[in-house]
Amino acid sequence: MIKQMEKFEELNGVKSPLIPRIFSAFKYKSGSDNAWKQVDDNGKIIAYLSSVDGNFTLITTENTDYEEIKDFLGFCGCNSIVSDVPITSSTKSYALFKFLGNEDTEITQAFIGLSKDSTMNEYKNFYSLIFADAKGAFDLWYCDFSKKIVNNDAKAICLKQGGNLVSIATVPMIYKNTAIISGVYTLKDFRNKGYSRLTIYKLIEELKKENITETYLWCEKHLEEFYNKLGFEKVGNIYMETEL
C-alpha cells in the first residue's frame, strides 16, 4: 500500500544518496508535488517515493513491491523516475560517485554564492548559467531555490573571471549531512582551464562548513574519469527512466 508521508522522522535511518530528493519534495511540496511511502501488510516501510512536477524519485528496499510502484506511477502521470534500481530494461544508467578526496587546494579565485541576502538579479545571473544550454522557467525555479537557500537546504557557487560568472556548481537538495551536487557548468569559452574543478572544490568546502559530510553526484559514462581525478569514487549506479 502506498501512503502519503506525514513526518520528516520517517526518513531517519534511510541510507541512500537519493534521500535529499525525497526530503525536498516533502518539505517544499506545491500543487501535486509530494512524498509517499510504500508499506507492507504489517505497516513496515518498504519503499520511499516522491514527485516534483511529475518527475519521481524512488528509494527501494529488498521488499519493494515494484508492480504496485509501476501502477502508482502510471496513475500519477509520471514523466520520469530516478531510482536506485533499474525499473525496466530501457532504463538509462548513470555512474554514482561519492567525494572521498581532499579538496585542500589553494583557491585564490573570486567566488560568489547565493545566500538569504541575495538579490533577484543575483539569482537571475546564476539561473542563466545553470540553464545556459536549456530553456527554463525562472519564476518557478526562483520560488523553489530561494526558499531552500534561506533554509540551508541548497547551495550554489559561481566562479568570477573579469567580472563575469563563468563556472557554476550547485546542490539543489540537502538532507541532514547528505548533499547531491548537480548543475555543474562552465561557459564554453572558459573550459579546459580547471574552473569546474575549483568551483566544485569551493562548493564542497562550503558544504563542510555546514557539517555536510556525505557528498554525491552522478554523471554519464564519459565524465567518470574527470570526477575520479577530482577525488570522487564510484560507489554504484543511479537509474533514470523516461518511458514506463
Tab-separated table of C-alpha atoms in Angstrom, residues 90-204:
chain	number	residue	atom	x	y	z
A	90	SER	CA	15.295	0.507	-21.166
A	91	THR	CA	16.395	2.360	-18.032
A	92	LYS	CA	19.446	4.595	-18.559
A	93	SER	CA	22.291	4.091	-16.108
A	94	TYR	CA	24.435	6.850	-14.573
A	95	ALA	CA	27.575	6.391	-12.509
A	96	LEU	CA	27.074	7.333	-8.860
A	97	PHE	CA	30.070	8.990	-7.194
A	98	LYS	CA	30.871	9.929	-3.623
A	99	PHE	CA	33.509	12.521	-2.740
A	100	LEU	CA	36.317	10.807	-0.831
A	101	GLY	CA	39.192	13.088	-1.778
A	102	ASN	CA	40.842	16.097	-0.253
A	103	GLU	CA	39.758	19.464	-1.635
A	104	ASP	CA	42.501	21.372	0.237
A	105	THR	CA	43.627	23.081	-2.940
A	106	GLU	CA	44.746	26.687	-2.676
A	107	ILE	CA	41.868	28.638	-4.173
A	108	THR	CA	42.644	32.252	-4.910
A	109	GLN	CA	39.935	32.924	-7.487
A	110	ALA	CA	36.890	35.032	-6.636
A	111	PHE	CA	33.638	33.230	-5.945
A	112	ILE	CA	30.156	34.339	-5.067
A	113	GLY	CA	27.415	32.250	-3.531
A	114	LEU	CA	23.703	32.617	-3.050
A	115	SER	CA	22.509	33.474	0.448
A	116	LYS	CA	19.410	34.703	2.233
A	117	ASP	CA	20.522	38.241	1.338
A	118	SER	CA	20.960	37.604	-2.407
A	119	THR	CA	19.042	39.831	-4.773
A	120	MET	CA	16.720	38.844	-7.586
A	121	ASN	CA	19.363	39.886	-10.121
A	122	GLU	CA	21.923	37.612	-8.478
A	123	TYR	CA	19.529	34.702	-8.765
A	124	LYS	CA	18.926	35.590	-12.422
A	125	ASN	CA	22.678	35.571	-13.083
A	126	PHE	CA	23.027	32.135	-11.506
A	127	TYR	CA	19.990	30.867	-13.371
A	128	SER	CA	21.410	31.975	-16.727
A	129	LEU	CA	24.461	29.775	-16.102
A	130	ILE	CA	22.597	26.734	-14.753
A	131	PHE	CA	20.299	26.676	-17.764
A	132	ALA	CA	22.773	28.027	-20.312
A	133	ASP	CA	22.016	25.183	-22.739
A	134	ALA	CA	18.335	24.796	-21.971
A	135	LYS	CA	15.231	26.877	-21.532
A	136	GLY	CA	13.662	27.023	-18.123
A	137	ALA	CA	11.104	28.905	-16.102
A	138	PHE	CA	12.916	31.364	-13.838
A	139	ASP	CA	9.941	32.306	-11.637
A	140	LEU	CA	9.254	28.687	-10.651
A	141	TRP	CA	12.933	27.930	-10.115
A	142	TYR	CA	13.471	31.087	-8.063
A	143	CYS	CA	10.487	30.413	-5.822
A	144	ASP	CA	11.749	26.913	-5.024
A	145	PHE	CA	15.501	27.534	-4.889
A	146	SER	CA	15.404	30.755	-2.856
A	147	LYS	CA	13.365	29.035	-0.118
A	148	LYS	CA	15.949	26.266	0.055
A	149	ILE	CA	18.835	28.737	0.197
A	150	VAL	CA	17.211	30.622	3.085
A	151	ASN	CA	16.723	27.342	4.988
A	152	ASN	CA	20.220	25.994	4.179
A	153	ASP	CA	18.708	23.175	2.144
A	154	ALA	CA	20.630	24.170	-1.007
A	155	LYS	CA	23.965	25.697	-2.052
A	156	ALA	CA	25.222	27.428	-5.194
A	157	ILE	CA	28.697	28.716	-6.009
A	158	CYS	CA	29.905	30.675	-9.042
A	159	LEU	CA	33.465	31.462	-10.164
A	160	LYS	CA	34.065	35.011	-11.396
A	161	GLN	CA	36.570	35.977	-14.052
A	162	GLY	CA	36.885	39.548	-15.263
A	163	GLY	CA	33.637	40.498	-13.581
A	164	ASN	CA	31.711	37.696	-15.293
A	165	LEU	CA	30.291	34.474	-13.856
A	166	VAL	CA	31.931	31.681	-15.846
A	167	SER	CA	31.529	28.441	-13.864
A	168	ILE	CA	28.851	27.136	-11.506
A	169	ALA	CA	28.192	24.177	-9.227
A	170	THR	CA	25.015	23.689	-7.225
A	171	VAL	CA	23.478	21.459	-4.611
A	172	PRO	CA	19.722	21.871	-5.065
A	173	MET	CA	18.848	19.384	-2.330
A	174	ILE	CA	20.346	18.758	1.121
A	175	TYR	CA	19.110	16.484	3.890
A	176	LYS	CA	20.964	16.484	7.208
A	177	ASN	CA	24.570	15.526	6.320
A	178	THR	CA	23.859	14.407	2.735
A	179	ALA	CA	24.068	16.521	-0.426
A	180	ILE	CA	23.828	15.815	-4.163
A	181	ILE	CA	25.898	18.011	-6.484
A	182	SER	CA	24.308	18.901	-9.811
A	183	GLY	CA	24.155	21.834	-12.184
A	184	VAL	CA	27.924	21.820	-12.832
A	185	TYR	CA	28.548	24.021	-15.849
A	186	THR	CA	31.300	26.190	-17.320
A	187	LEU	CA	30.825	28.572	-20.228
A	188	LYS	CA	32.304	27.145	-23.426
A	189	ASP	CA	34.904	29.916	-23.843
A	190	PHE	CA	36.290	29.198	-20.356
A	191	ARG	CA	36.574	25.406	-20.445
A	192	ASN	CA	39.766	23.339	-20.072
A	193	LYS	CA	41.149	25.831	-17.561
A	194	GLY	CA	40.340	23.874	-14.383
A	195	TYR	CA	37.455	26.143	-13.449
A	196	SER	CA	34.921	23.353	-12.892
A	197	ARG	CA	37.354	21.614	-10.539
A	198	LEU	CA	37.894	24.766	-8.499
A	199	THR	CA	34.183	25.538	-8.374
A	200	ILE	CA	33.322	22.035	-7.179
A	201	TYR	CA	36.058	22.168	-4.531
A	202	LYS	CA	34.804	25.542	-3.325
A	203	LEU	CA	31.265	24.151	-3.101
A	204	ILE	CA	32.462	21.135	-1.085
